[in-house]
Amino acid sequence: MSASKEQEPASSVSPPAQATASQEHAAGPKAIIAAATNPGNSKAPPQPTAAATASQDTGLLETAVSSANSPESKHETDPHKTAERDRELVEEFEYLLEKSQQLFSGLSDLPEIGSKYWQPHFQRTFEVYTKLWKFQNQHRLLLEKPEHYGLKRWEVGEIASKIGQLYYRYYLRTSETNYLQEAFVFYDAIRERNYFKGEQEVRNSALMIKKLRYYARFIVVCLQMNNTLMMLQLLEEVKSLIDVYSTTFNPVDKMEWSLVVKEMALFMQAVCSPVPVDEGGLTLPVSYRLVPRRRARMDRDVSRFRLQEAVVVGNRPTQIKFSELTLDMYHVLQMLEREPSVHTASVATTPATEAMSANTEPPPITATTTTDSSVFGEGAKSPEISESASSAIMAQEKPANLEGNNAGSNPDTAKSDIVVSEPKEKPRDKAEGSNERDMDRAVRRPNPHKYVLYQPSVSQIQVYLANAFREVGEQGCVLLYLSSDGQYANATDETSKTIAAQNGYIGGVSTMRRATSEANQDRGVEQLIHTLHPADLVPFTRKALFLIVESECSMAYRNIPNLFNQPLLCLLSPTTYPVQTNTGNIYTFFLHSPIVAFCVIAQITTMSAGKWTQLHRMFDEFEDAVWDVLLAQVSDAGVRKFMSDDFLRQILIRHVLCCVVLELHVEFTRAEHLPQSSPDHFQEAIKVPSLKLKARDIIEFCAVTDIFRANDSSPPEPQQHPADVISTAL
């Protein structure tokens, strides 16, 4: 036995299920989903490319194999030696099991900021789970014997589920979508192999709760991957499971689980319903993440920026949400990640899953991605900030959201490792030019690191924003997205109101309010305290800042002064929408997916698959035309730097596209119905006749001319707004 094992005797280790069953039961269902959707925050590990990940995991696997190649492989004849060998193997398994549990529990205590603090712990946890998974694979027959350990099938499923959670948490810390994809493979294998079967027969409520938690986590992964069919299947299965759970055990938390299922169903309906269906009722395919496209190149003398950090803030109590993720937040997170080179829906038929289905034993933990992992990049999610209806579902194992690798297993035979399938690159003609090389380079660029904050306080926003700016390099920038209710300063004392306005504290988006000890405090002053004002963001303009505001008070941020002469751009949503939807705010929806947003405002619900493909092509051409106009007309150096980043370029293109389309809609007739930007570098681009012609071609193609204006009426002029005082006040 190893020296470390001698320090922590295996004889004192108890089986994992008994140690955690009561804790699983004690935690209400709401905390599970919170842990699955509420990411940890920090910078990604150094250069987490696919090749590095594969190499790292291979090294871990070799270590696991060497430690797991125990004397069991040597055929001993002495019964005493055999018994001693078996005892040592059981002790080794118990030690690895306890160590893995200790490390996994420690994930919830890791700081949300600073990869140098949490990365080593994740590394160690990956190593131990790799050894544990390999060890139980090789010695399953021995461990299953009642006289030795009595390993149950559901205990193997519990280990696999923990590995899935580990990879999903890592995805949330890094935004590397390959880890999310691998989490799907693990969870799907657990379901296919029925690891948690038999929980009703043994009448063990703790096992039933484990299965419910597993389903909740699996649904979250499918939601992130836009795997609609699997989500619907899982939802039906979990509904049936909750019915059995309620009738069999009559638990005190049955209402909470029912509420969670309703919240899941409502959120999935809001996500899926905007997308048109074909004649057979099947949802038409649509891509929400960034897809590399060939576009005209920018001037070489423009220094290239990269979106390195993103802070996503959501505070819409009335908007449909799932745990601590509102629809607007979900849409923004999707558009800040690159689309895998192979659609995630095909994961179920990848080499990884084929290998698993062809063998009865699960594969060890390895780098098992089905696409070119270089497509994925850094990023992260955010801290837990508040509780929500479904937020307790992952309570037991507090939040850390990362998942990603392989599979479940069958307890009979052993399976070979899953390897990364490298995409074959066909020979390229020199005539294809530099655009092809640019696309390859774009595919390999990482995703921005993300902090996701649900109903934060002003101080929390400032803390995470300050940390994001600390991590940004000279050629990097920060994106701040605010989706929140808001209002302008309205102090009852006219003098206080005037002073606040003169200093730039004129109102803005609302944040989480804390209970005040002064019952008679001026409500207007209280509103000022719990509002993120434009002046609050001025210190963060020392570096490049890209601001998107989705609020009825978005125009409060229209004239933030650029005191430090750094690139600064604010995209501001309409302050009122004449068309109301239950699918999130229209402006954010256009930034997320213009084709689906257009279908929402044009009331398009059905379309043939062939026509949908052609419509996709028309929107691609529309975006290309917008890009050409921006290249020709936008001369501001700061904006052109933003245009050099793949994500920000797409956002700017879709901002202009949204403005062009909404100006033609019969309901959007007033200035407050339209998005704006500050500084306004895009008004001339929006008026270009060729763009309106592209929009009209799409309108006529979809036969929705009755919803859009036929004449080219000039757009309404922006009105003077109280926000204008900030530029002269500071």
XYZ file of C-alpha atoms in Angstrom, residues 148-484:
337
model
C -15.734 -8.563 0.687
C -17.492 -5.250 0.083
C -20.890 -5.920 -1.453
C -20.691 -3.180 -4.072
C -24.171 -2.398 -5.374
C -25.041 -1.293 -8.877
C -26.454 2.003 -7.651
C -23.135 2.725 -5.894
C -21.336 2.502 -9.244
C -23.995 4.837 -10.612
C -23.305 7.227 -7.750
C -19.611 7.338 -8.659
C -20.471 7.926 -12.320
C -22.888 10.692 -11.341
C -20.201 12.388 -9.246
C -17.830 12.287 -12.213
C -20.544 13.852 -14.328
C -21.020 16.614 -11.778
C -17.272 17.147 -11.617
C -16.991 17.715 -15.351
C -20.058 19.921 -15.465
C -18.669 22.078 -12.680
C -15.451 22.354 -14.620
C -17.389 23.436 -17.697
C -19.026 26.193 -15.685
C -15.646 27.332 -14.414
C -14.076 27.358 -17.869
C -16.871 27.497 -20.504
C -15.102 24.747 -22.437
C -18.060 23.145 -24.136
C -16.312 19.817 -24.613
C -16.627 19.224 -20.869
C -20.355 19.866 -21.141
C -20.531 17.390 -23.989
C -18.702 14.750 -21.999
C -21.072 15.308 -19.086
C -23.893 14.423 -21.412
C -22.163 11.160 -22.343
C -21.778 10.221 -18.678
C -25.353 11.042 -17.743
C -26.780 9.375 -20.817
C -24.871 6.179 -20.035
C -26.221 6.154 -16.473
C -29.734 6.370 -17.870
C -29.215 3.763 -20.583
C -27.680 1.293 -18.159
C -30.255 1.911 -15.461
C -27.769 2.300 -12.636
C -30.375 3.601 -10.210
C -32.969 0.929 -10.913
C -34.677 -0.859 -8.058
C -35.030 2.122 -5.719
C -38.767 1.420 -5.303
C -38.274 -2.279 -4.564
C -35.891 -1.662 -1.693
C -38.146 1.158 -0.469
C -35.157 3.393 0.077
C -36.133 7.039 -0.218
C -32.480 8.137 -0.225
C -31.864 6.183 -3.429
C -34.973 7.674 -4.984
C -33.697 11.162 -4.158
C -30.370 10.340 -5.764
C -32.184 9.388 -8.940
C -34.284 12.550 -8.878
C -31.166 14.658 -8.430
C -29.504 12.847 -11.281
C -32.455 13.596 -13.568
C -32.449 17.266 -12.565
C -28.759 17.593 -13.413
C -29.161 15.701 -16.675
C -31.962 18.047 -17.756
C -29.754 21.061 -17.050
C -26.999 19.609 -19.256
C -29.466 18.907 -22.069
C -30.804 22.448 -21.731
C -27.304 23.888 -22.133
C -26.783 21.688 -25.188
C -30.158 22.552 -26.763
C -31.000 18.854 -26.910
C -34.768 19.334 -27.057
C -35.805 15.741 -27.696
C -33.816 14.391 -24.769
C -35.129 17.155 -22.494
C -38.724 16.214 -23.273
C -38.038 12.521 -22.657
C -36.333 13.241 -19.351
C -39.134 15.521 -18.252
C -41.724 12.794 -18.770
C -39.566 10.276 -16.935
C -38.955 12.551 -13.966
C -42.684 13.324 -13.715
C -43.437 9.617 -13.436
C -40.611 9.176 -10.947
C -41.953 11.972 -8.727
C -45.399 10.350 -8.771
C -43.877 7.064 -7.602
C -41.776 8.895 -5.010
C -44.809 10.714 -3.635
C -47.107 7.674 -3.439
C -44.468 5.297 -2.096
C -42.813 7.443 0.552
C -45.207 10.396 1.039
C -42.191 12.691 1.616
C -42.358 16.203 3.007
C -40.586 17.613 -0.043
C -42.959 16.223 -2.670
C -44.467 19.668 -3.314
C -41.017 21.124 -3.868
C -40.208 18.477 -6.452
C -43.528 19.084 -8.192
C -42.760 22.799 -8.294
C -39.328 22.100 -9.766
C -40.857 19.981 -12.537
C -43.336 22.733 -13.365
C -40.515 25.262 -13.511
C -38.512 22.950 -15.788
C -41.466 22.462 -18.118
C -42.259 26.180 -18.261
C -38.674 27.133 -19.031
C -38.314 24.456 -21.715
C -41.544 25.591 -23.307
C -40.299 29.187 -23.379
C -37.014 28.059 -24.947
C -38.510 25.702 -27.541
C -41.831 27.316 -28.505
C -40.407 30.318 -30.460
C -38.724 28.017 -32.974
C -41.077 27.129 -35.855
C -41.989 23.502 -36.520
C -42.240 21.667 -39.823
C -45.340 20.016 -41.284
C -44.793 16.975 -39.078
C -44.624 19.033 -35.890
C -40.861 18.615 -35.437
C -38.850 21.607 -34.252
C -36.702 23.029 -37.030
C -32.908 23.073 -36.451
C -31.288 26.293 -35.307
C -27.825 27.140 -34.013
C -27.522 29.547 -31.096
C -23.778 29.552 -30.474
C -21.202 31.348 -32.583
C -20.439 29.700 -35.912
C -17.313 30.778 -37.857
C -18.183 32.454 -41.157
C -16.200 33.755 -44.087
C -16.486 37.527 -44.106
C -14.524 40.405 -45.514
C -11.398 41.005 -43.489
C -10.647 44.146 -41.541
C -7.632 46.319 -42.172
C -4.439 44.767 -40.904
C -3.463 47.977 -39.122
C -6.396 47.631 -36.691
C -5.148 46.124 -33.438
C -7.159 43.002 -32.722
C -9.163 42.863 -29.529
C -10.401 39.767 -27.773
C -13.404 39.508 -25.508
C -11.784 37.928 -22.469
C -14.295 38.494 -19.671
C -18.081 38.757 -19.522
C -20.268 39.643 -16.549
C -23.902 38.642 -17.093
C -26.392 40.152 -14.637
C -30.050 39.169 -14.440
C -32.662 40.683 -12.132
C -36.069 40.039 -13.691
C -38.244 38.548 -10.939
C -41.244 38.270 -13.273
C -39.382 36.690 -16.193
C -39.533 32.930 -16.707
C -36.493 31.329 -15.148
C -35.042 27.964 -14.283
C -33.300 28.038 -10.947
C -31.121 31.164 -11.121
C -31.093 31.500 -14.894
C -33.609 33.802 -16.578
C -34.418 33.558 -20.280
C -32.382 36.674 -21.073
C -29.373 35.292 -19.203
C -29.717 31.942 -20.960
C -29.812 33.645 -24.361
C -26.682 35.691 -23.627
C -24.717 32.713 -22.320
C -25.480 30.791 -25.503
C -24.306 33.594 -27.773
C -21.003 33.906 -25.869
C -19.897 30.377 -26.737
C -18.724 28.852 -29.977
C -20.748 26.185 -31.710
C -19.060 22.756 -31.678
C -17.872 21.593 -35.093
C -20.211 18.599 -34.798
C -23.708 19.340 -33.530
C -24.113 18.374 -29.908
C -27.264 16.461 -30.700
C -25.119 13.834 -32.340
C -23.287 13.046 -29.133
C -25.369 9.963 -28.550
C -23.894 8.305 -31.631
C -20.282 9.343 -31.231
C -17.335 6.960 -30.968
C -17.548 7.305 -27.200
C -21.116 6.117 -26.930
C -20.726 3.510 -29.625
C -17.849 2.025 -27.685
C -19.907 2.056 -24.512
C -22.870 0.332 -26.114
C -20.643 -2.301 -27.683
C -19.158 -3.267 -24.312
C -20.709 -4.116 -21.045
C -18.149 -2.338 -18.885
C -17.832 1.436 -18.659
C -14.803 3.210 -20.045
C -12.332 4.832 -17.680
C -12.219 8.574 -17.360
C -10.321 9.903 -20.341
C -10.440 12.769 -22.781
C -13.473 11.729 -24.786
C -14.778 14.426 -26.948
C -16.631 13.910 -30.166
C -15.629 17.102 -31.873
C -12.576 19.203 -32.359
C -12.116 20.478 -28.841
C -10.287 23.497 -30.114
C -13.705 24.827 -30.960
C -14.316 25.357 -27.289
C -12.747 27.881 -25.028
C -12.519 29.525 -21.688
C -15.326 30.987 -19.762
C -17.117 30.499 -16.570
C -20.262 30.953 -14.753
C -21.028 32.625 -11.612
C -21.492 32.521 -7.944
C -24.586 31.578 -6.098
C -26.218 34.782 -5.155
C -29.754 33.986 -4.251
C -32.285 31.269 -3.782
C -35.038 30.467 -6.213
C -37.931 28.096 -6.518
C -35.821 25.372 -8.002
C -32.505 26.447 -6.617
C -32.448 23.974 -3.789
C -32.306 20.934 -5.988
C -28.607 20.566 -5.813
C -28.254 21.615 -2.252
C -26.527 18.553 -0.966
C -23.487 18.991 -3.108
C -23.395 22.736 -3.146
C -22.660 24.429 -6.428
C -19.819 23.669 -8.604
C -20.961 23.144 -12.033
C -18.797 21.293 -14.346
C -19.093 18.156 -16.131
C -17.967 16.549 -19.044
C -16.619 13.154 -19.761
C -17.624 9.716 -20.483
C -19.951 7.340 -19.426
C -21.778 4.914 -17.311
C -21.151 1.332 -17.155
C -22.306 -2.198 -17.017
C -20.818 -4.381 -14.367
C -19.820 -7.316 -16.456
C -16.811 -6.798 -18.666
C -14.100 -4.275 -19.132
C -14.016 -1.603 -21.789
C -11.292 0.155 -23.665
C -10.439 3.790 -23.295
C -12.268 6.416 -25.277
C -9.994 8.556 -27.350
C -10.357 11.929 -28.976
C -11.374 11.557 -32.588
C -9.301 14.002 -34.561
C -11.149 15.550 -37.506
C -9.484 14.856 -40.796
C -8.495 17.981 -42.648
C -8.828 17.815 -46.382
C -6.104 19.366 -48.555
C -6.748 23.015 -49.267
C -6.230 25.009 -52.383
C -4.111 28.110 -52.101
C -6.915 29.855 -53.937
C -9.107 29.491 -50.888
C -7.020 32.280 -49.491
C -6.648 33.642 -46.002
C -10.351 33.494 -45.139
C -10.044 29.735 -44.557
C -7.073 30.297 -42.274
C -8.979 33.012 -40.437
C -11.887 30.624 -39.857
C -9.553 27.941 -38.507
C -7.930 30.491 -36.241
C -11.325 31.686 -35.022
C -12.414 28.135 -34.280
C -9.413 27.677 -32.007
C -9.912 30.867 -30.043
C -11.306 30.364 -26.562
C -14.699 31.438 -25.336
C -14.776 34.396 -22.956
C -14.689 33.665 -19.270
C -18.077 34.438 -17.732
C -19.499 35.450 -14.394
C -23.252 34.904 -14.121
C -25.006 36.850 -11.363
C -28.678 36.423 -10.553
C -30.231 39.223 -8.490
C -26.896 40.532 -7.186
C -26.367 43.585 -5.029
C -24.483 46.628 -6.303
C -21.400 45.617 -4.329
C -21.418 42.109 -5.822
C -21.561 43.486 -9.355
C -18.639 45.775 -8.592
C -16.574 42.972 -7.057
C -16.950 40.661 -10.047
C -16.541 43.489 -12.518
C -13.339 44.581 -10.782
C -11.987 41.035 -10.880
C -12.873 40.750 -14.570
C -10.941 43.945 -15.315
C -7.987 42.681 -13.318
C -7.795 39.630 -15.589
C -8.019 41.583 -18.860
C -4.864 42.225 -20.863
C -3.985 45.221 -22.993
C -5.708 43.815 -26.057
C -8.683 42.420 -24.148
C -12.031 43.845 -23.165
C -14.901 43.184 -20.783
C -18.542 42.760 -21.709
C -21.161 43.732 -19.128
C -24.730 42.604 -19.806
C -27.492 44.007 -17.606
C -31.030 42.626 -17.782
C -33.065 44.125 -14.996
